[in-house]
Every structure is written in structure tokens, then in C-alpha cells.
Amino acid sequence: MEIRPALVPLLAKQAGDSLTPGNSCPWGWVEPSVWTERMLAALEQGVKGGVWYSLIDKVFSPANLAASAAKVVAKRGAAGVDHVTVEQFQLHAGESLRTLGEQLRLGTFLPQAIRRVYIPKPGSAGHRALGIPTVRDRVAQRAIVHVLEPIFEKDFAPASYGFRPGRGCRPALARVEELLQAGYAYVVDVDLKSYFDTIPHERLLGRMKGKVSDRRLLGLIESFLKAGILEGLREWTPEEGAPQGAVLSPLLSNIYLDPLDHEMRAKGYQMVRYADDIVILCRSKEEAERALAEVQRWAEANGLTLNPDKTCIVDARADGFDFLGYRYQRGLRLVRKKSLQKLKANVRAKTKRTDGRSLGTIITDVNKTLQGWFGYFERCYPTVYGSLDGWIRRRLRSLLRKRRGLKGISRHGEDERRWPNIFFADQGLYSLKTAFEASVNPL
């Protein structure tokens, strides 16, 4: 049997079925080359015994692999240990996908090692480990996600918002604010220590077996979990964890924590979870203490550890807590300190005084960062916008001083007269304060 996936369109349908993404169907987000109307009907009505069999053929179907490759290419990303870039993979996609499909069909596919890199954590001296699979492996993982995500999504608890279709940061933040306004003043701020790196493999796979009974597919997932980690010249085989950066990891992380979501809900606790960022909002300190004890018990029973330095109970009326980039403090929704530091680090990188690009090009580049940042933080306490606008203009004035042969950073008074605020407005510099005023007073 020859696998030929090369030119299958992204929204291809399987013969004999029809599925139109984006319509009123709640499953409009699923990959239509996998999830036909017949399969969705089975999903809604329930399969025999609640367990799905014979799924591996849907993973290696030519249409699914082509759709998966299209998504991986669109996301770009770095090369893995084989040094094959997205662009190089794309040049030989037809041949690469045929080979991949045949290996998956015959059961001869073996994941390549994952390249580990570290990125700085904004606002601290620490670093976060990221795992970068090869482009080929990312395609295979995306194909698995296309098959598995609807099966588990159907029964995921409403308290979970991260890496789920139709959800995200905004609904999670809205839910937190709703609970705060309803009088849930005590917050259990839960930090799972190195969660992604400590997910127990056997327990995770056992959880998946409750819904999936395809041994070949489960074995394929296990092979990804146990793929070697290459860090510099050192390589080892992980005994636990699902590396951040891998396409499969977000879904697997939600599968493992889903029982916690359901248990806390059944016991009446108001928990909001975005991946491993968890807050539990309570009406009293006593309730918060009980909730913390429940999470502690569950974590220990499931092979996880709470970080004692970061897990705490706070009174939101007097103290503050951080969640998804925001700082909730005394009734105000502020920008978290680390979020500000990250923005400033990005702007600094684009406004170096030695930057040889034209001012217009630099401003265009800075604007992209500012517009994206404001799109997320447009509902915070507004005093931050004017302060940031002034800081950004000072960065640009320092750059312009350098070009005039002047030493030092921008100074108040003289430089502001040389390059007043209106000068930068005329150059098209995006103003956070102006954007906020326009959002609250639209024309």
C-alpha cells in the first residue's frame, strides 16, 4: 500500500461524509479530515463501553498528515536535532509525508531525540526548559492531537481554560473577576512544582486507557514521552514528564489534571485552571485552607508536588495575587511586574542606540509589540499606559541623540523640545494611552 498525502487540502473531507467547519456545530473546530459527521455522532452519543478502538489508521491517513504538516509549517518554529528547518521540510513535504505515513502504518516509526533549550524567565534569574522535537515529529504529534483532542475534550471540566478550543486566557480572567465580585475574597494560589517535567508516564497512559484502547496509538504516545532529551552533548531518556514545546504536551497535561478539575468541582470549590496555573477562590479563610489541603492530598496521591515557596492563601481584599500576566490587588487589575519586564525587554531589543535601521522601520517594529501587548492588557488599571508611553519615547530619544553624536541617554527638557511627543505621533508611534482612551470612548 502506497501512502500519497502530498496535495490533500487542509479542509479535505473523507469520502461519503460531510463536515463544515465554522458552522453552528459545537465541533466546528475539529480536523475535518479525521472527524466526519459519522464519527462526531458517535462522539456525542457515546461509543460502546465509552472506549475508542482502531484510531491509529486515522493518525496516518494522508489527509490528516497533510493537514498536520500545514499547521506545523504555519507555526514555523526552530529545527530539532536533525537540523531540518520548516522551510527544508516543506521543500520535500510530499516525500517526507509518504515516508512518515508508511512508518506509522507499519509500526516502524521511532521519534527522534528532543532538543532541549532554556529561555529566561522574565523578572527572575531562572530559566524555563523547552523541548523542541524535529519538524517530522511535530507533524506526527499534531496528527495524534487531531484524533484524540475531541475524545477527551468532550468530558473536560469547565474549570479548565488552557490549550482548549474556544477557551483561553480571556474567559479564565473573566471567571476570576466574576468570582471576586461575587465575594470570593480568599484565593488559594497553587503552584505545581515543575509540573510538565514531572507528569508520571504510567499514570498518564492509564488515564488515557479509560477512553482509548488502541494499543498501537498508546504505544506511539509512550514512545514520544520516552524520546531522548539532547542537551548540548548529553542525552538521556526521561522517566517522567511531557516536555514544554512538544505539540502533544498541552493535551496530555490537561488529561492528567482533569480528574483534579472534576474532584474540586464535585466538592463545591471554585477553581480556575489554565494549564498548570491554578487559583481556587473561596468565601472564607477556613474554606481556602480546606481547598489547599484537598489539592495537596490530590497532588501527593498523583505523583505531583506543590511548590511550598509559591503556593499560598491570600486575602484578595488586602493582598494581591498573580494570574495569567495580571496582578489582582485591592480591587484593581494591574499588569504583573514580570509582564511589564517582558514587554520592556522586547522594546529594548528593538530600540538599541546602535540600531542602524531607519526610525520609521524601528517604530513599525515596536508598534507590532505594543499592539499585541495592548490587545491582551487593555483592561488593566490605566495609569500604566502613559508611563510606558513616556518610557518608550525616552528610548527613542536616546537613539536619536546617538545619531546626532550626543552622549548619554535622553534627558528631560532639551530632548523633549527637540523631539516632542507630537514628533513621535507624526512618525506613527503607537500610543498605549491613546489606544486605551479610544477603547473606552469609541467614536
Coordinates of N, CA and C in Angstrom, one line a residue, residues 271-427:
M271 N -12.6 26.6 41.3 CA -11.2 26.5 40.8 C -11.2 27.0 39.4
V272 N -10.1 27.8 39.0 CA -9.9 28.2 37.7 C -8.5 27.8 37.3
R273 N -8.4 27.0 36.3 CA -7.1 26.4 35.9 C -6.8 26.8 34.4
Y274 N -5.6 27.3 34.2 CA -5.1 27.5 32.8 C -3.8 26.7 32.8
A275 N -3.8 25.5 32.2 CA -2.7 24.5 32.2 C -2.3 24.3 33.6
D276 N -1.1 24.6 34.0 CA -0.7 24.4 35.4 C -0.8 25.7 36.3
D277 N -1.4 26.7 35.8 CA -1.7 27.9 36.6 C -3.0 27.8 37.2
I278 N -3.1 27.7 38.5 CA -4.3 27.3 39.2 C -4.6 28.3 40.4
V279 N -5.8 28.8 40.4 CA -6.3 29.6 41.6 C -7.6 29.0 42.0
I280 N -7.8 29.0 43.3 CA -9.1 28.5 43.9 C -9.7 29.6 44.7
L281 N -10.9 30.1 44.3 CA -11.4 31.3 45.0 C -12.5 30.8 46.0
C282 N -12.4 31.3 47.2 CA -13.2 30.9 48.4 C -13.8 32.1 49.1
R283 N -14.8 31.8 49.9 CA -15.5 32.9 50.6 C -14.9 33.1 52.0
S284 N -14.2 32.2 52.5 CA -13.6 32.4 53.8 C -12.2 31.7 53.9
K285 N -11.4 32.1 54.9 CA -10.1 31.6 55.0 C -10.1 30.1 55.3
E286 N -11.1 29.7 56.1 CA -11.3 28.3 56.5 C -11.6 27.5 55.3
E287 N -12.4 28.0 54.4 CA -12.7 27.2 53.1 C -11.4 27.1 52.3
A288 N -10.6 28.2 52.3 CA -9.4 28.2 51.5 C -8.4 27.2 52.0
E289 N -8.4 27.1 53.3 CA -7.5 26.1 54.0 C -7.9 24.7 53.6
R290 N -9.2 24.4 53.6 CA -9.7 23.1 53.2 C -9.4 22.8 51.8
A291 N -9.5 23.8 50.9 CA -9.3 23.6 49.5 C -7.8 23.3 49.3
L292 N -6.9 24.0 50.0 CA -5.5 23.8 49.8 C -5.1 22.4 50.3
A293 N -5.8 21.9 51.4 CA -5.5 20.6 51.9 C -6.0 19.5 50.8
E294 N -7.1 19.8 50.2 CA -7.6 18.9 49.1 C -6.6 18.8 48.0
V295 N -6.1 19.9 47.5 CA -5.2 19.9 46.4 C -3.9 19.3 46.8
Q296 N -3.4 19.5 48.0 CA -2.2 18.9 48.5 C -2.3 17.4 48.5
R297 N -3.4 16.9 49.0 CA -3.7 15.5 49.1 C -3.7 14.9 47.7
W298 N -4.4 15.5 46.8 CA -4.6 15.0 45.4 C -3.2 15.0 44.7
A299 N -2.4 16.0 44.9 CA -1.1 16.1 44.2 C -0.2 15.0 44.7
E300 N -0.2 14.8 46.0 CA 0.7 13.7 46.5 C 0.2 12.3 46.1
A301 N -1.1 12.1 46.0 CA -1.6 10.8 45.5 C -1.4 10.6 44.1
N302 N -1.1 11.6 43.3 CA -0.9 11.5 41.9 C 0.5 11.8 41.4
G303 N 1.5 11.8 42.3 CA 2.9 11.9 42.0 C 3.3 13.3 41.6
L304 N 2.6 14.3 42.1 CA 3.0 15.7 41.9 C 3.3 16.4 43.2
T305 N 4.0 17.5 43.1 CA 4.4 18.2 44.3 C 4.0 19.7 44.2
L306 N 3.5 20.2 45.3 CA 3.2 21.7 45.3 C 4.5 22.4 45.7
N307 N 4.7 23.5 45.1 CA 5.9 24.3 45.5 C 5.6 25.1 46.7
P308 N 6.2 24.8 47.9 CA 5.9 25.5 49.1 C 6.2 27.0 49.1
D309 N 7.1 27.4 48.3 CA 7.5 28.8 48.3 C 6.5 29.7 47.5
K310 N 5.8 29.0 46.6 CA 4.9 29.8 45.8 C 3.4 29.5 46.0
T311 N 3.1 28.4 46.7 CA 1.7 28.1 47.0 C 1.3 28.7 48.3
C312 N 0.2 29.5 48.2 CA -0.2 30.2 49.4 C -1.7 30.6 49.4
I313 N -2.2 31.1 50.5 CA -3.5 31.6 50.6 C -3.4 33.1 50.8
V314 N -4.2 33.9 50.0 CA -4.1 35.4 50.2 C -5.5 35.9 50.3
D315 N -5.7 37.0 51.0 CA -6.9 37.7 51.1 C -6.8 38.8 50.0
A316 N -7.6 38.6 48.9 CA -7.6 39.5 47.8 C -7.9 40.9 48.1
R317 N -8.6 41.1 49.2 CA -9.0 42.5 49.6 C -7.9 43.3 50.1
A318 N -6.9 42.6 50.7 CA -5.8 43.3 51.4 C -4.5 43.0 50.6
D319 N -4.3 41.8 50.2 CA -3.0 41.4 49.5 C -3.4 41.2 48.0
G320 N -2.4 40.7 47.3 CA -2.6 40.5 45.9 C -2.2 39.1 45.4
F321 N -2.6 38.8 44.2 CA -2.2 37.5 43.6 C -2.0 37.7 42.1
D322 N -1.2 36.9 41.5 CA -0.9 37.0 40.1 C -1.6 35.8 39.4
F323 N -2.2 36.2 38.2 CA -2.8 35.1 37.4 C -2.8 35.6 35.9
L324 N -2.1 34.8 35.1 CA -2.1 35.0 33.6 C -1.6 36.4 33.2
G325 N -0.6 36.8 33.8 CA 0.0 38.1 33.4 C -0.5 39.3 34.2
Y326 N -1.6 39.1 34.9 CA -2.2 40.2 35.7 C -1.9 40.1 37.1
R327 N -2.0 41.2 37.8 CA -1.9 41.3 39.3 C -3.2 41.9 39.8
Y328 N -3.9 41.0 40.6 CA -5.2 41.4 41.2 C -4.8 41.9 42.6
Q329 N -5.1 43.2 42.9 CA -4.7 43.7 44.2 C -5.7 44.8 44.6
R330 N -6.3 44.6 45.8 CA -7.2 45.6 46.4 C -8.2 46.1 45.4
G331 N -8.8 45.2 44.7 CA -9.9 45.6 43.8 C -9.4 46.1 42.4
L332 N -8.1 46.2 42.2 CA -7.6 46.7 41.0 C -7.0 45.5 40.1
R333 N -7.1 45.7 38.8 CA -6.5 44.7 37.9 C -5.3 45.4 37.3
L334 N -4.1 45.0 37.8 CA -2.9 45.6 37.4 C -2.1 44.7 36.4
V335 N -1.1 45.2 35.8 CA -0.2 44.4 35.0 C 0.9 43.8 35.9
R336 N 1.0 42.5 35.8 CA 2.0 41.8 36.7 C 3.4 42.4 36.4
K337 N 4.2 42.5 37.4 CA 5.6 43.0 37.3 C 6.4 42.3 36.2
K338 N 6.3 41.0 36.2 CA 7.0 40.2 35.2 C 6.5 40.5 33.8
S339 N 5.2 40.8 33.6 CA 4.7 41.1 32.3 C 5.2 42.4 31.8
L340 N 5.4 43.4 32.7 CA 6.0 44.7 32.3 C 7.5 44.5 32.0
Q341 N 8.2 43.7 32.7 CA 9.6 43.4 32.5 C 9.8 42.8 31.1
K342 N 8.9 41.8 30.8 CA 9.0 41.2 29.5 C 8.7 42.1 28.3
L343 N 7.7 43.0 28.5 CA 7.5 44.0 27.5 C 8.7 44.9 27.3
K344 N 9.2 45.4 28.4 CA 10.3 46.3 28.3 C 11.6 45.6 27.7
A345 N 11.8 44.4 28.0 CA 12.9 43.6 27.4 C 12.7 43.6 25.9
N346 N 11.5 43.3 25.4 CA 11.2 43.2 24.0 C 11.5 44.6 23.3
V347 N 11.0 45.7 24.0 CA 11.2 47.0 23.4 C 12.6 47.4 23.4
R348 N 13.4 47.1 24.5 CA 14.8 47.4 24.5 C 15.5 46.7 23.3
A349 N 15.2 45.5 23.0 CA 15.9 44.8 22.0 C 15.6 45.4 20.6
K350 N 14.5 46.2 20.5 CA 14.2 46.8 19.2 C 14.5 48.3 19.1
T351 N 15.1 48.8 20.2 CA 15.4 50.3 20.2 C 16.8 50.5 20.7
K352 N 17.7 49.6 20.4 CA 19.1 49.8 20.8 C 19.7 51.1 20.1
R353 N 20.5 51.8 20.8 CA 21.0 53.1 20.3 C 21.9 52.8 19.1
T354 N 22.4 51.6 19.0 CA 23.3 51.2 17.8 C 22.5 50.6 16.7
D355 N 21.2 50.6 16.8 CA 20.4 50.1 15.7 C 20.5 50.9 14.4
G356 N 20.9 50.3 13.3 CA 21.1 51.1 12.1 C 19.9 51.3 11.2
R357 N 18.8 50.7 11.6 CA 17.6 50.8 10.8 C 17.0 52.3 10.8
S358 N 16.2 52.6 9.9 CA 15.6 53.9 9.9 C 14.6 54.0 11.1
L359 N 14.3 55.3 11.5 CA 13.4 55.4 12.6 C 12.1 54.9 12.3
G360 N 11.6 55.0 11.1 CA 10.3 54.5 10.7 C 10.2 53.0 10.8
T361 N 11.3 52.3 10.4 CA 11.3 50.9 10.4 C 11.3 50.4 11.9
I362 N 12.1 51.1 12.7 CA 12.1 50.7 14.2 C 10.7 50.9 14.8
I363 N 10.1 52.1 14.5 CA 8.8 52.3 15.1 C 7.8 51.3 14.6
T364 N 7.8 50.9 13.3 CA 6.9 49.9 12.8 C 7.1 48.6 13.6
D365 N 8.4 48.2 13.9 CA 8.7 47.0 14.6 C 8.2 47.1 16.0
V366 N 8.4 48.2 16.7 CA 8.0 48.5 18.1 C 6.4 48.4 18.1
N367 N 5.8 49.0 17.1 CA 4.3 49.0 17.1 C 3.7 47.6 17.1
K368 N 4.3 46.7 16.5 CA 3.8 45.3 16.5 C 3.8 44.8 17.9
T369 N 4.9 45.0 18.6 CA 4.9 44.5 20.0 C 3.9 45.2 20.9
L370 N 3.8 46.6 20.7 CA 2.8 47.3 21.5 C 1.4 47.0 21.3
Q371 N 1.1 46.8 20.0 CA -0.3 46.4 19.6 C -0.7 45.1 20.2
G372 N 0.2 44.1 20.1 CA -0.1 42.8 20.6 C -0.2 42.8 22.1
W373 N 0.6 43.6 22.8 CA 0.6 43.7 24.2 C -0.7 44.4 24.7
F374 N -1.1 45.4 24.0 CA -2.3 46.1 24.4 C -3.5 45.3 24.2
G375 N -3.5 44.5 23.1 CA -4.6 43.6 22.9 C -4.9 42.7 24.0
Y376 N -3.9 42.3 24.8 CA -4.1 41.5 26.0 C -4.3 42.2 27.2
F377 N -3.6 43.4 27.4 CA -3.7 44.1 28.7 C -4.5 45.4 28.6
E378 N -5.5 45.4 27.7 CA -6.3 46.6 27.5 C -7.3 46.9 28.7
R379 N -7.4 45.9 29.6 CA -8.4 46.1 30.7 C -7.7 46.3 32.0
C380 N -6.4 46.6 32.0 CA -5.8 46.8 33.3 C -6.0 48.3 33.8
Y381 N -5.5 48.6 35.0 CA -5.6 49.9 35.6 C -4.9 50.9 34.7
P382 N -5.5 52.0 34.2 CA -5.0 52.7 33.0 C -3.7 53.6 33.3
T383 N -3.3 53.8 34.5 CA -2.1 54.6 34.7 C -0.8 54.1 34.1
V384 N -0.8 52.8 33.8 CA 0.4 52.2 33.3 C 0.7 52.6 31.9
Y385 N -0.4 53.0 31.1 CA -0.2 53.2 29.7 C 0.6 54.5 29.5
G386 N 0.3 55.6 30.2 CA 1.0 56.8 30.0 C 2.5 56.7 30.4
S387 N 2.7 55.9 31.5 CA 4.0 55.7 32.0 C 4.9 54.9 31.0
L388 N 4.3 53.9 30.3 CA 5.0 53.1 29.3 C 5.2 54.0 28.1
D389 N 4.3 54.8 27.7 CA 4.4 55.6 26.5 C 5.7 56.5 26.7
G390 N 5.7 57.1 27.9 CA 6.9 58.0 28.2 C 8.2 57.3 28.1
W391 N 8.2 56.1 28.7 CA 9.5 55.3 28.7 C 9.9 55.0 27.3
I392 N 9.0 54.6 26.4 CA 9.3 54.2 25.1 C 9.8 55.4 24.3
R393 N 9.2 56.6 24.5 CA 9.7 57.8 23.8 C 11.1 58.1 24.3
R394 N 11.4 57.9 25.5 CA 12.7 58.2 26.0 C 13.7 57.3 25.4
R395 N 13.4 56.0 25.2 CA 14.2 55.1 24.5 C 14.5 55.6 23.1
L396 N 13.5 56.1 22.4 CA 13.7 56.5 21.0 C 14.5 57.8 21.0
R397 N 14.3 58.7 22.0 CA 15.1 59.9 22.0 C 16.6 59.6 22.3
S398 N 16.9 58.6 23.1 CA 18.3 58.2 23.3 C 18.9 57.7 22.0
L399 N 18.1 57.0 21.2 CA 18.6 56.5 19.9 C 18.9 57.7 19.0
L400 N 18.0 58.7 19.0 CA 18.2 59.9 18.1 C 19.4 60.7 18.6
R401 N 19.6 60.8 19.9 CA 20.7 61.5 20.5 C 22.0 60.9 19.9
K402 N 22.1 59.6 20.0 CA 23.3 58.9 19.5 C 23.5 59.2 18.0
R403 N 22.5 59.3 17.2 CA 22.7 59.6 15.8 C 23.1 61.0 15.6
R404 N 22.9 61.9 16.5 CA 23.4 63.3 16.4 C 24.8 63.4 17.0
G405 N 25.3 62.3 17.5 CA 26.7 62.4 18.1 C 26.7 62.8 19.5
L406 N 25.5 62.9 20.2 CA 25.4 63.3 21.6 C 25.6 62.1 22.5
K407 N 26.2 62.3 23.6 CA 26.5 61.2 24.5 C 25.3 61.1 25.6
G408 N 25.3 59.9 26.1 CA 24.3 59.6 27.2 C 22.9 59.3 26.7
I409 N 22.1 59.0 27.7 CA 20.7 58.7 27.4 C 19.9 60.0 27.4
S410 N 18.6 59.9 27.0 CA 17.7 61.0 26.8 C 17.5 61.8 28.2
R411 N 17.5 63.1 28.1 CA 17.3 63.9 29.3 C 16.0 64.7 29.1
H412 N 15.4 65.0 30.2 CA 14.2 65.8 30.2 C 14.5 67.2 29.7
G413 N 13.5 67.9 29.2 CA 13.7 69.3 28.8 C 14.2 69.4 27.4
E414 N 15.6 69.4 27.3 CA 16.2 69.7 26.0 C 15.8 68.7 24.9
D415 N 15.8 67.4 25.3 CA 15.5 66.4 24.3 C 14.0 66.4 24.0
E416 N 13.2 66.7 25.0 CA 11.8 66.8 24.7 C 11.4 67.9 23.8
R417 N 12.2 69.0 23.8 CA 11.9 70.1 22.9 C 12.4 69.7 21.5
R418 N 13.5 69.0 21.4 CA 14.0 68.6 20.1 C 13.0 67.6 19.4
W419 N 12.6 66.6 20.2 CA 11.7 65.6 19.7 C 10.4 65.5 20.6
P420 N 9.5 66.4 20.5 CA 8.3 66.4 21.4 C 7.4 65.2 21.1
N421 N 6.5 65.0 21.9 CA 5.6 63.9 21.8 C 4.9 63.9 20.4
I422 N 4.6 65.0 19.9 CA 3.9 65.1 18.6 C 4.7 64.6 17.5
F423 N 6.1 64.8 17.7 CA 7.0 64.3 16.7 C 6.8 62.8 16.5
F424 N 6.8 62.0 17.6 CA 6.6 60.6 17.5 C 5.2 60.2 17.0
A425 N 4.2 61.0 17.4 CA 2.9 60.7 16.9 C 2.9 60.8 15.4
D426 N 3.5 61.9 14.9 CA 3.6 62.1 13.4 C 4.4 61.0 12.7
Q427 N 5.3 60.3 13.5 CA 6.1 59.2 12.9 C 5.3 57.9 12.9

